[in-house]
PDB file of C-alpha atoms and ligand atoms in Angstrom:
ATOM      1  CA  MET S 753       0.000   0.000   0.000  1.00 98.00           C
ATOM      2  CA  HIS S 754       1.302   3.411  -0.978  1.00 98.00           C
ATOM      3  CA  ILE S 755       0.088   6.755   0.374  1.00 98.00           C
ATOM      4  CA  LEU S 756       0.820  10.248  -0.939  1.00 98.00           C
ATOM      5  CA  VAL S 757       1.211  12.775   1.897  1.00 99.00           C
ATOM      6  CA  LEU S 758       0.621  16.359   0.747  1.00 99.00           C
ATOM      7  CA  ASN S 759       1.206  19.571   2.673  1.00 99.00           C
ATOM      8  CA  GLY S 760       0.078  22.930   1.349  1.00 98.00           C
ATOM      9  CA  PRO S 761       1.299  26.511   1.632  1.00 98.00           C
ATOM     10  CA  ASN S 762       3.366  27.746   4.570  1.00 98.00           C
ATOM     11  CA  LEU S 763       3.652  24.296   6.139  1.00 98.00           C
ATOM     12  CA  ASN S 764       7.353  24.400   5.176  1.00 98.00           C
ATOM     13  CA  MET S 765       7.504  27.102   7.892  1.00 98.00           C
ATOM     14  CA  LEU S 766       6.430  24.746  10.692  1.00 98.00           C
ATOM     15  CA  GLY S 767       8.596  25.335  13.750  1.00 98.00           C
ATOM     16  CA  VAL S 768       8.730  29.077  13.047  1.00 98.00           C
ATOM     17  CA  ARG S 769       5.172  29.813  12.019  1.00 97.00           C
ATOM     18  CA  GLU S 770       2.561  30.742  14.672  1.00 97.00           C
ATOM     19  CA  PRO S 771       3.728  28.208  17.275  1.00 97.00           C
ATOM     20  CA  GLU S 772       0.579  28.846  19.321  1.00 97.00           C
ATOM     21  CA  HIS S 773      -1.373  27.135  16.522  1.00 97.00           C
ATOM     22  CA  TYR S 774       1.176  24.797  14.966  1.00 98.00           C
ATOM     23  CA  GLY S 775       3.725  23.990  17.684  1.00 97.00           C
ATOM     24  CA  THR S 776       7.510  24.207  17.539  1.00 97.00           C
ATOM     25  CA  GLU S 777       8.392  21.091  15.550  1.00 98.00           C
ATOM     26  CA  THR S 778       9.386  21.278  11.887  1.00 98.00           C
ATOM     27  CA  LEU S 779       8.041  19.729   8.678  1.00 98.00           C
ATOM     28  CA  ALA S 780      11.034  17.357   8.736  1.00 98.00           C
ATOM     29  CA  ASP S 781      10.027  16.257  12.270  1.00 98.00           C
ATOM     30  CA  LEU S 782       6.462  15.702  11.040  1.00 98.00           C
ATOM     31  CA  GLU S 783       7.590  13.648   8.042  1.00 98.00           C
ATOM     32  CA  ALA S 784       9.872  11.535  10.254  1.00 98.00           C
ATOM     33  CA  MET S 785       6.952  10.850  12.591  1.00 98.00           C
ATOM     34  CA  ILE S 786       4.717   9.818   9.663  1.00 98.00           C
ATOM     35  CA  SER S 787       7.457   7.591   8.183  1.00 98.00           C
ATOM     36  CA  GLU S 788       7.758   5.749  11.491  1.00 98.00           C
ATOM     37  CA  GLU S 789       3.999   5.131  11.691  1.00 98.00           C
ATOM     38  CA  ALA S 790       3.920   4.067   8.021  1.00 98.00           C
ATOM     39  CA  ALA S 791       6.669   1.491   8.662  1.00 98.00           C
ATOM     40  CA  ARG S 792       4.725   0.207  11.668  1.00 98.00           C
ATOM     41  CA  LEU S 793       1.622  -0.158   9.473  1.00 97.00           C
ATOM     42  CA  GLY S 794       3.616  -1.802   6.671  1.00 97.00           C
ATOM     43  CA  ILE S 795       2.868   0.900   4.112  1.00 98.00           C
ATOM     44  CA  THR S 796       5.043   3.231   2.051  1.00 98.00           C
ATOM     45  CA  VAL S 797       4.649   6.991   1.817  1.00 98.00           C
ATOM     46  CA  THR S 798       5.775   9.787  -0.499  1.00 98.00           C
ATOM     47  CA  PHE S 799       5.918  13.354   0.815  1.00 98.00           C
ATOM     48  CA  PHE S 800       5.320  16.572  -1.080  1.00 98.00           C
ATOM     49  CA  GLN S 801       4.934  20.133   0.185  1.00 99.00           C
ATOM     50  CA  SER S 802       4.211  23.128  -2.011  1.00 98.00           C
ATOM     51  CA  ASN S 803       3.202  26.743  -1.704  1.00 98.00           C
ATOM     52  CA  HIS S 804       1.622  26.532  -5.174  1.00 98.00           C
ATOM     53  CA  GLU S 805      -1.905  25.341  -5.862  1.00 98.00           C
ATOM     54  CA  GLY S 806      -1.144  23.992  -9.350  1.00 98.00           C
ATOM     55  CA  ALA S 807       1.817  21.967  -8.077  1.00 99.00           C
ATOM     56  CA  LEU S 808      -0.506  20.293  -5.556  1.00 99.00           C
ATOM     57  CA  VAL S 809      -3.071  19.604  -8.313  1.00 99.00           C
ATOM     58  CA  ASP S 810      -0.299  18.023 -10.423  1.00 98.00           C
ATOM     59  CA  LYS S 811       0.747  15.743  -7.525  1.00 98.00           C
ATOM     60  CA  ILE S 812      -2.843  14.622  -6.935  1.00 98.00           C
ATOM     61  CA  GLN S 813      -3.161  13.781 -10.625  1.00 98.00           C
ATOM     62  CA  GLU S 814       0.155  11.871 -10.537  1.00 98.00           C
ATOM     63  CA  ALA S 815      -1.240   9.782  -7.671  1.00 98.00           C
ATOM     64  CA  TYR S 816      -3.732   8.275 -10.120  1.00 98.00           C
ATOM     65  CA  GLY S 817      -2.412   4.789 -10.803  1.00 95.00           C
ATOM     66  CA  THR S 818       0.597   5.173  -8.488  1.00 98.00           C
ATOM     67  CA  ALA S 819      -0.894   5.603  -4.986  1.00 98.00           C
ATOM     68  CA  ASP S 820      -3.689   3.900  -3.059  1.00 98.00           C
ATOM     69  CA  GLY S 821      -4.704   6.954  -1.063  1.00 98.00           C
ATOM     70  CA  ILE S 822      -3.936  10.563  -0.202  1.00 99.00           C
ATOM     71  CA  LEU S 823      -3.381  12.249   3.151  1.00 99.00           C
ATOM     72  CA  ILE S 824      -3.594  16.004   2.656  1.00 99.00           C
ATOM     73  CA  ASN S 825      -3.290  19.157   4.691  1.00 99.00           C
ATOM     74  CA  PRO S 826      -4.273  21.724   2.055  1.00 98.00           C
ATOM     75  CA  ALA S 827      -3.534  24.540   4.573  1.00 98.00           C
ATOM     76  CA  ALA S 828      -4.989  27.857   3.336  1.00 98.00           C
ATOM     77  CA  TYR S 829      -6.149  26.207   0.081  1.00 98.00           C
ATOM     78  CA  THR S 830      -8.640  24.265   2.199  1.00 98.00           C
ATOM     79  CA  HIS S 831     -10.729  27.416   2.355  1.00 98.00           C
ATOM     80  CA  THR S 832     -10.344  28.596  -1.246  1.00 98.00           C
ATOM     81  CA  SER S 833      -9.574  25.813  -3.667  1.00 98.00           C
ATOM     82  CA  VAL S 834     -12.172  24.249  -5.913  1.00 98.00           C
ATOM     83  CA  ALA S 835      -9.211  23.036  -8.020  1.00 98.00           C
ATOM     84  CA  LEU S 836      -7.944  20.752  -5.224  1.00 99.00           C
ATOM     85  CA  LEU S 837     -11.464  19.442  -4.625  1.00 98.00           C
ATOM     86  CA  ASP S 838     -11.889  18.690  -8.332  1.00 98.00           C
ATOM     87  CA  ALA S 839      -8.474  16.983  -8.502  1.00 99.00           C
ATOM     88  CA  VAL S 840      -9.364  14.627  -5.638  1.00 98.00           C
ATOM     89  CA  LYS S 841     -12.727  13.896  -7.271  1.00 98.00           C
ATOM     90  CA  ALA S 842     -10.987  13.243 -10.592  1.00 98.00           C
ATOM     91  CA  VAL S 843      -8.557  10.622  -9.303  1.00 98.00           C
ATOM     92  CA  GLN S 844     -11.188   8.962  -7.074  1.00 98.00           C
ATOM     93  CA  LEU S 845      -8.607   7.921  -4.485  1.00 98.00           C
ATOM     94  CA  PRO S 846      -9.578   7.650  -0.815  1.00 98.00           C
ATOM     95  CA  THR S 847      -8.438  10.914   0.743  1.00 98.00           C
ATOM     96  CA  VAL S 848      -8.207  12.111   4.340  1.00 99.00           C
ATOM     97  CA  GLU S 849      -8.077  15.829   5.175  1.00 98.00           C
ATOM     98  CA  VAL S 850      -5.902  16.729   8.139  1.00 98.00           C
ATOM     99  CA  HIS S 851      -5.291  19.987  10.017  1.00 98.00           C
ATOM    100  CA  ILE S 852      -2.885  20.588  12.867  1.00 98.00           C
ATOM    101  CA  SER S 853      -5.133  23.211  14.452  1.00 98.00           C
ATOM    102  CA  ASP S 854      -8.926  23.168  14.466  1.00 98.00           C
ATOM    103  CA  PRO S 855      -9.826  25.618  11.682  1.00 98.00           C
ATOM    104  CA  ASP S 856     -13.518  25.421  12.643  1.00 96.00           C
ATOM    105  CA  SER S 857     -12.806  27.080  15.983  1.00 97.00           C
ATOM    106  CA  ARG S 858     -10.707  29.921  14.524  1.00 97.00           C
ATOM    107  CA  ASP S 859     -11.610  32.662  12.014  1.00 97.00           C
ATOM    108  CA  GLU S 860     -14.995  32.553  10.236  1.00 97.00           C
ATOM    109  CA  PHE S 861     -13.279  32.167   6.844  1.00 97.00           C
ATOM    110  CA  ARG S 862     -11.571  28.969   8.030  1.00 98.00           C
ATOM    111  CA  LYS S 863     -14.909  27.221   8.586  1.00 97.00           C
ATOM    112  CA  ILE S 864     -15.310  26.448   4.881  1.00 98.00           C
ATOM    113  CA  SER S 865     -13.471  23.417   3.522  1.00 98.00           C
ATOM    114  CA  TYR S 866     -13.977  22.762  -0.182  1.00 98.00           C
ATOM    115  CA  ILE S 867     -11.997  19.526  -0.193  1.00 98.00           C
ATOM    116  CA  ARG S 868     -13.962  18.003   2.695  1.00 98.00           C
ATOM    117  CA  GLN S 869     -16.816  16.830   0.471  1.00 98.00           C
ATOM    118  CA  ALA S 870     -14.418  14.535  -1.416  1.00 98.00           C
ATOM    119  CA  CYS S 871     -12.729  13.124   1.716  1.00 98.00           C
ATOM    120  CA  ILE S 872     -13.540   9.950   3.640  1.00 98.00           C
ATOM    121  CA  ALA S 873     -12.588  11.673   6.920  1.00 98.00           C
ATOM    122  CA  THR S 874     -11.260  14.885   8.457  1.00 98.00           C
ATOM    123  CA  VAL S 875      -8.870  14.934  11.421  1.00 98.00           C
ATOM    124  CA  LYS S 876      -8.365  18.369  12.976  1.00 98.00           C
ATOM    125  CA  GLY S 877      -7.078  20.012  16.125  1.00 98.00           C
ATOM    126  CA  LYS S 878      -4.891  17.096  17.192  1.00 98.00           C
ATOM    127  CA  GLY S 879      -1.469  18.492  16.307  1.00 98.00           C
ATOM    128  CA  PHE S 880       1.028  16.305  14.457  1.00 98.00           C
ATOM    129  CA  PRO S 881      -0.511  13.061  15.840  1.00 98.00           C
ATOM    130  CA  GLY S 882      -3.575  13.919  13.711  1.00 98.00           C
ATOM    131  CA  TYR S 883      -1.554  12.900  10.632  1.00 98.00           C
ATOM    132  CA  LEU S 884      -0.899   9.485  12.199  1.00 98.00           C
ATOM    133  CA  GLU S 885      -4.601   9.051  12.903  1.00 98.00           C
ATOM    134  CA  GLY S 886      -5.359  10.063   9.307  1.00 98.00           C
ATOM    135  CA  LEU S 887      -2.847   7.528   8.001  1.00 98.00           C
ATOM    136  CA  ARG S 888      -4.396   4.746  10.096  1.00 98.00           C
ATOM    137  CA  LEU S 889      -7.907   5.679   8.897  1.00 98.00           C
ATOM    138  CA  LEU S 890      -6.741   5.549   5.286  1.00 98.00           C
ATOM    139  CA  ALA S 891      -4.975   2.206   5.738  1.00 98.00           C
ATOM    140  CA  GLU S 892      -8.063   0.676   7.385  1.00 98.00           C
ATOM    141  CA  HIS S 893     -10.328   2.013   4.654  1.00 98.00           C
ATOM    142  CA  ILE S 894      -8.098   0.707   1.848  1.00 98.00           C
ATOM    143  CA  ARG S 895      -7.662  -2.716   3.515  1.00 97.00           C
ATOM    144  CA  GLU S 896     -11.443  -3.081   3.925  1.00 96.00           C
ATOM    145  CA  LYS S 897     -12.033  -2.407   0.214  1.00 85.00           C
TER     146      LYS S 897
HETATM  147  C1  DQA I2396      -4.134  24.474   8.755  1.00 78.02           C
HETATM  148  C2  DQA I2396      -5.318  25.401   9.070  1.00 78.02           C
HETATM  149  C3  DQA I2396      -5.549  26.397   7.939  1.00 78.02           C
HETATM  150  O1  DQA I2396      -6.651  27.251   8.250  1.00 78.02           O
HETATM  151  C4  DQA I2396      -4.327  27.263   7.746  1.00 78.02           C
HETATM  152  O2  DQA I2396      -4.510  28.126   6.636  1.00 78.02           O
HETATM  153  C5  DQA I2396      -3.077  26.468   7.610  1.00 78.02           C
HETATM  154  C6  DQA I2396      -2.879  25.280   8.428  1.00 78.02           C
HETATM  155  C7  DQA I2396      -3.805  23.543   9.933  1.00 78.02           C
HETATM  156  O3  DQA I2396      -3.062  22.601   9.719  1.00 78.02           O
HETATM  157  O4  DQA I2396      -4.258  23.760  11.057  1.00 78.02           O
HETATM  158  O5  DQA I2396      -2.166  26.868   6.880  1.00 78.02           O
HETATM  159  O6  DQA I2396      -4.483  23.669   7.644  1.00 78.02           O
END
């Protein structure tokens, strides 16, 4: 089983960026944590982070035929991007949306998630461990199919 792990804009700034929302650990720490859980679950993962919407769309399209599922934190594009929603719908791969903070309890404009309607689950407000939960949910879903 192979999972594509996508992180959207400004998540390369983890560790520096708004630690009250996102903590003090880095993207490299996060990816190491996910790799460890993936090994434990017997699955492989590919990581990709971009600040560019089109680059994320391209990666989702590339997952068609090469990955079994997608774990995505679309970051700010959660609240704006029909293109990411359409990409996930196009490839029809099981997808889990993850957020480090709980966007629903922050600004009004963070309450909308376009991608959510194409996702099998959303994990939010659980910090980095939320990605591990998302990975387990995906693996269970794919194994049941
Ligand atoms: C985020 C929440 C979004 O509202 C925000 O734009 C982000 C990160 C999170 O992980 O909590 O960049 O997706």
